[in-house]
Amino acid sequence: MSQAAEHSAIEDIQGIAFGVCMAAVGIHILTFMGFVAGQTAGVAALISYTTGMSFSLAYFLISLPFMLLAYKRMGHEFALKTLLCVTLLSLTTAILPQWISFQRIDPAFAAILYGSLFGIAALAVVRHGGSFGGISVLWLWLQDRSGFPAGYAQLLFDLVLFAVAALIIPLNLLLWSFLGAAIFNLFLAINHRRDRYIAT
């Protein structure tokens, strides 16, 4: 198999910009519908729903403490790109309601759409050396320190998160949220294969 070429700066810029835009639209749909998601986005959504704090501020504040872990585990370039992605996503999410508004979205389609948008957004920024950061970095650090698989830690956290969400949002919204989360994870499982991706 040929060696993957490194992306140029302009390729990184367009890839990260695309990922941020797709994630912001996905979050706009998520919060419009009152859904929750897994990991950092889910925590930020629940904080927003229960306290009135904006999603964008909650997401940014939750993500910040994990930047040091990102630096220690993945290096300065990954940490800087992740900080850039988190910052841009927070800003874009705050501004987006001024650019796009919804009247109605069918819940099933909204779940499919936000799950797909989250998936393609995450894939885009990861392929350009960054991430949307947050709590997932903690699971990777835990895996390094204890050997406990990051995937299991993430799954356990999401189970607890959705259990808490069941006390806050109606059951029908919770079920649609599960559908969106399943689509997101399936999208990544099918497409996030470094052995199939060659940058040109």
JSON list of N, CA and C in Angstrom, two decimals, residues 62-96:
[
{"chain": "A", "resi": 62, "resn": "ILE", "atom": "N", "xyz": [-16.74, 23.17, 28.50]},
{"chain": "A", "resi": 62, "resn": "ILE", "atom": "CA", "xyz": [-16.51, 21.76, 28.79]},
{"chain": "A", "resi": 62, "resn": "ILE", "atom": "C", "xyz": [-15.25, 21.26, 28.10]},
{"chain": "A", "resi": 63, "resn": "SER", "atom": "N", "xyz": [-15.02, 21.71, 26.89]},
{"chain": "A", "resi": 63, "resn": "SER", "atom": "CA", "xyz": [-13.91, 21.21, 26.08]},
{"chain": "A", "resi": 63, "resn": "SER", "atom": "C", "xyz": [-12.55, 21.71, 26.56]},
{"chain": "A", "resi": 64, "resn": "LEU", "atom": "N", "xyz": [-12.50, 22.93, 27.10]},
{"chain": "A", "resi": 64, "resn": "LEU", "atom": "CA", "xyz": [-11.21, 23.54, 27.44]},
{"chain": "A", "resi": 64, "resn": "LEU", "atom": "C", "xyz": [-10.31, 22.69, 28.34]},
{"chain": "A", "resi": 65, "resn": "PRO", "atom": "N", "xyz": [-10.83, 22.11, 29.44]},
{"chain": "A", "resi": 65, "resn": "PRO", "atom": "CA", "xyz": [-9.93, 21.37, 30.33]},
{"chain": "A", "resi": 65, "resn": "PRO", "atom": "C", "xyz": [-9.23, 20.18, 29.67]},
{"chain": "A", "resi": 66, "resn": "PHE", "atom": "N", "xyz": [-9.79, 19.68, 28.57]},
{"chain": "A", "resi": 66, "resn": "PHE", "atom": "CA", "xyz": [-9.24, 18.50, 27.94]},
{"chain": "A", "resi": 66, "resn": "PHE", "atom": "C", "xyz": [-8.16, 18.82, 26.90]},
{"chain": "A", "resi": 67, "resn": "MET", "atom": "N", "xyz": [-7.92, 20.10, 26.66]},
{"chain": "A", "resi": 67, "resn": "MET", "atom": "CA", "xyz": [-6.91, 20.49, 25.69]},
{"chain": "A", "resi": 67, "resn": "MET", "atom": "C", "xyz": [-5.51, 20.08, 26.15]},
{"chain": "A", "resi": 68, "resn": "LEU", "atom": "N", "xyz": [-5.25, 20.16, 27.46]},
{"chain": "A", "resi": 68, "resn": "LEU", "atom": "CA", "xyz": [-3.94, 19.76, 27.98]},
{"chain": "A", "resi": 68, "resn": "LEU", "atom": "C", "xyz": [-3.71, 18.28, 27.76]},
{"chain": "A", "resi": 69, "resn": "LEU", "atom": "N", "xyz": [-4.74, 17.49, 28.00]},
{"chain": "A", "resi": 69, "resn": "LEU", "atom": "CA", "xyz": [-4.64, 16.05, 27.75]},
{"chain": "A", "resi": 69, "resn": "LEU", "atom": "C", "xyz": [-4.39, 15.78, 26.27]},
{"chain": "A", "resi": 70, "resn": "ALA", "atom": "N", "xyz": [-5.05, 16.54, 25.41]},
{"chain": "A", "resi": 70, "resn": "ALA", "atom": "CA", "xyz": [-4.85, 16.37, 23.97]},
{"chain": "A", "resi": 70, "resn": "ALA", "atom": "C", "xyz": [-3.41, 16.67, 23.60]},
{"chain": "A", "resi": 71, "resn": "TYR", "atom": "N", "xyz": [-2.85, 17.70, 24.21]},
{"chain": "A", "resi": 71, "resn": "TYR", "atom": "CA", "xyz": [-1.44, 18.06, 23.94]},
{"chain": "A", "resi": 71, "resn": "TYR", "atom": "C", "xyz": [-0.50, 16.96, 24.42]},
{"chain": "A", "resi": 72, "resn": "LYS", "atom": "N", "xyz": [-0.74, 16.46, 25.62]},
{"chain": "A", "resi": 72, "resn": "LYS", "atom": "CA", "xyz": [0.16, 15.45, 26.19]},
{"chain": "A", "resi": 72, "resn": "LYS", "atom": "C", "xyz": [0.09, 14.14, 25.42]},
{"chain": "A", "resi": 73, "resn": "ARG", "atom": "N", "xyz": [-1.09, 13.79, 24.96]},
{"chain": "A", "resi": 73, "resn": "ARG", "atom": "CA", "xyz": [-1.24, 12.48, 24.32]},
{"chain": "A", "resi": 73, "resn": "ARG", "atom": "C", "xyz": [-0.92, 12.52, 22.82]},
{"chain": "A", "resi": 74, "resn": "MET", "atom": "N", "xyz": [-1.32, 13.59, 22.13]},
{"chain": "A", "resi": 74, "resn": "MET", "atom": "CA", "xyz": [-1.25, 13.60, 20.68]},
{"chain": "A", "resi": 74, "resn": "MET", "atom": "C", "xyz": [-0.28, 14.64, 20.12]},
{"chain": "A", "resi": 75, "resn": "GLY", "atom": "N", "xyz": [0.28, 15.52, 20.98]},
{"chain": "A", "resi": 75, "resn": "GLY", "atom": "CA", "xyz": [1.23, 16.50, 20.50]},
{"chain": "A", "resi": 75, "resn": "GLY", "atom": "C", "xyz": [0.62, 17.86, 20.24]},
{"chain": "A", "resi": 76, "resn": "HIS", "atom": "N", "xyz": [1.51, 18.83, 19.98]},
{"chain": "A", "resi": 76, "resn": "HIS", "atom": "CA", "xyz": [1.05, 20.22, 19.89]},
{"chain": "A", "resi": 76, "resn": "HIS", "atom": "C", "xyz": [0.22, 20.49, 18.64]},
{"chain": "A", "resi": 77, "resn": "GLU", "atom": "N", "xyz": [0.56, 19.84, 17.52]},
{"chain": "A", "resi": 77, "resn": "GLU", "atom": "CA", "xyz": [-0.20, 20.12, 16.29]},
{"chain": "A", "resi": 77, "resn": "GLU", "atom": "C", "xyz": [-1.65, 19.66, 16.44]},
{"chain": "A", "resi": 78, "resn": "PHE", "atom": "N", "xyz": [-1.83, 18.45, 16.96]},
{"chain": "A", "resi": 78, "resn": "PHE", "atom": "CA", "xyz": [-3.19, 17.94, 17.17]},
{"chain": "A", "resi": 78, "resn": "PHE", "atom": "C", "xyz": [-3.94, 18.82, 18.16]},
{"chain": "A", "resi": 79, "resn": "ALA", "atom": "N", "xyz": [-3.28, 19.20, 19.25]},
{"chain": "A", "resi": 79, "resn": "ALA", "atom": "CA", "xyz": [-3.94, 20.02, 20.27]},
{"chain": "A", "resi": 79, "resn": "ALA", "atom": "C", "xyz": [-4.35, 21.39, 19.71]},
{"chain": "A", "resi": 80, "resn": "LEU", "atom": "N", "xyz": [-3.48, 22.00, 18.90]},
{"chain": "A", "resi": 80, "resn": "LEU", "atom": "CA", "xyz": [-3.79, 23.30, 18.34]},
{"chain": "A", "resi": 80, "resn": "LEU", "atom": "C", "xyz": [-4.94, 23.21, 17.33]},
{"chain": "A", "resi": 81, "resn": "LYS", "atom": "N", "xyz": [-4.92, 22.17, 16.50]},
{"chain": "A", "resi": 81, "resn": "LYS", "atom": "CA", "xyz": [-6.01, 22.00, 15.53]},
{"chain": "A", "resi": 81, "resn": "LYS", "atom": "C", "xyz": [-7.32, 21.69, 16.25]},
{"chain": "A", "resi": 82, "resn": "THR", "atom": "N", "xyz": [-7.24, 20.92, 17.32]},
{"chain": "A", "resi": 82, "resn": "THR", "atom": "CA", "xyz": [-8.45, 20.61, 18.09]},
{"chain": "A", "resi": 82, "resn": "THR", "atom": "C", "xyz": [-8.99, 21.86, 18.75]},
{"chain": "A", "resi": 83, "resn": "LEU", "atom": "N", "xyz": [-8.11, 22.68, 19.33]},
{"chain": "A", "resi": 83, "resn": "LEU", "atom": "CA", "xyz": [-8.54, 23.94, 19.93]},
{"chain": "A", "resi": 83, "resn": "LEU", "atom": "C", "xyz": [-9.18, 24.84, 18.87]},
{"chain": "A", "resi": 84, "resn": "LEU", "atom": "N", "xyz": [-8.60, 24.87, 17.69]},
{"chain": "A", "resi": 84, "resn": "LEU", "atom": "CA", "xyz": [-9.16, 25.65, 16.58]},
{"chain": "A", "resi": 84, "resn": "LEU", "atom": "C", "xyz": [-10.55, 25.14, 16.22]},
{"chain": "A", "resi": 85, "resn": "CYS", "atom": "N", "xyz": [-10.70, 23.81, 16.11]},
{"chain": "A", "resi": 85, "resn": "CYS", "atom": "CA", "xyz": [-11.99, 23.23, 15.75]},
{"chain": "A", "resi": 85, "resn": "CYS", "atom": "C", "xyz": [-13.04, 23.55, 16.81]},
{"chain": "A", "resi": 86, "resn": "VAL", "atom": "N", "xyz": [-12.68, 23.39, 18.07]},
{"chain": "A", "resi": 86, "resn": "VAL", "atom": "CA", "xyz": [-13.62, 23.65, 19.18]},
{"chain": "A", "resi": 86, "resn": "VAL", "atom": "C", "xyz": [-14.03, 25.12, 19.19]},
{"chain": "A", "resi": 87, "resn": "THR", "atom": "N", "xyz": [-13.06, 26.01, 19.03]},
{"chain": "A", "resi": 87, "resn": "THR", "atom": "CA", "xyz": [-13.35, 27.44, 19.05]},
{"chain": "A", "resi": 87, "resn": "THR", "atom": "C", "xyz": [-14.24, 27.85, 17.88]},
{"chain": "A", "resi": 88, "resn": "LEU", "atom": "N", "xyz": [-13.87, 27.40, 16.68]},
{"chain": "A", "resi": 88, "resn": "LEU", "atom": "CA", "xyz": [-14.66, 27.74, 15.50]},
{"chain": "A", "resi": 88, "resn": "LEU", "atom": "C", "xyz": [-16.07, 27.16, 15.57]},
{"chain": "A", "resi": 89, "resn": "LEU", "atom": "N", "xyz": [-16.18, 25.93, 16.09]},
{"chain": "A", "resi": 89, "resn": "LEU", "atom": "CA", "xyz": [-17.50, 25.32, 16.21]},
{"chain": "A", "resi": 89, "resn": "LEU", "atom": "C", "xyz": [-18.36, 26.08, 17.22]},
{"chain": "A", "resi": 90, "resn": "SER", "atom": "N", "xyz": [-17.76, 26.48, 18.32]},
{"chain": "A", "resi": 90, "resn": "SER", "atom": "CA", "xyz": [-18.51, 27.26, 19.32]},
{"chain": "A", "resi": 90, "resn": "SER", "atom": "C", "xyz": [-19.00, 28.58, 18.73]},
{"chain": "A", "resi": 91, "resn": "LEU", "atom": "N", "xyz": [-18.13, 29.27, 18.01]},
{"chain": "A", "resi": 91, "resn": "LEU", "atom": "CA", "xyz": [-18.51, 30.55, 17.40]},
{"chain": "A", "resi": 91, "resn": "LEU", "atom": "C", "xyz": [-19.57, 30.37, 16.31]},
{"chain": "A", "resi": 92, "resn": "THR", "atom": "N", "xyz": [-19.36, 29.37, 15.45]},
{"chain": "A", "resi": 92, "resn": "THR", "atom": "CA", "xyz": [-20.30, 29.15, 14.36]},
{"chain": "A", "resi": 92, "resn": "THR", "atom": "C", "xyz": [-21.66, 28.74, 14.88]},
{"chain": "A", "resi": 93, "resn": "THR", "atom": "N", "xyz": [-21.67, 27.90, 15.91]},
{"chain": "A", "resi": 93, "resn": "THR", "atom": "CA", "xyz": [-22.94, 27.46, 16.51]},
{"chain": "A", "resi": 93, "resn": "THR", "atom": "C", "xyz": [-23.69, 28.65, 17.11]},
{"chain": "A", "resi": 94, "resn": "ALA", "atom": "N", "xyz": [-22.95, 29.59, 17.69]},
{"chain": "A", "resi": 94, "resn": "ALA", "atom": "CA", "xyz": [-23.59, 30.77, 18.27]},
{"chain": "A", "resi": 94, "resn": "ALA", "atom": "C", "xyz": [-24.18, 31.68, 17.19]},
{"chain": "A", "resi": 95, "resn": "ILE", "atom": "N", "xyz": [-23.52, 31.77, 16.04]},
{"chain": "A", "resi": 95, "resn": "ILE", "atom": "CA", "xyz": [-23.94, 32.69, 14.98]},
{"chain": "A", "resi": 95, "resn": "ILE", "atom": "C", "xyz": [-24.99, 32.08, 14.07]},
{"chain": "A", "resi": 96, "resn": "LEU", "atom": "N", "xyz": [-24.96, 30.76, 13.89]},
{"chain": "A", "resi": 96, "resn": "LEU", "atom": "CA", "xyz": [-25.77, 30.09, 12.87]},
{"chain": "A", "resi": 96, "resn": "LEU", "atom": "C", "xyz": [-27.26, 30.39, 12.94]}
]
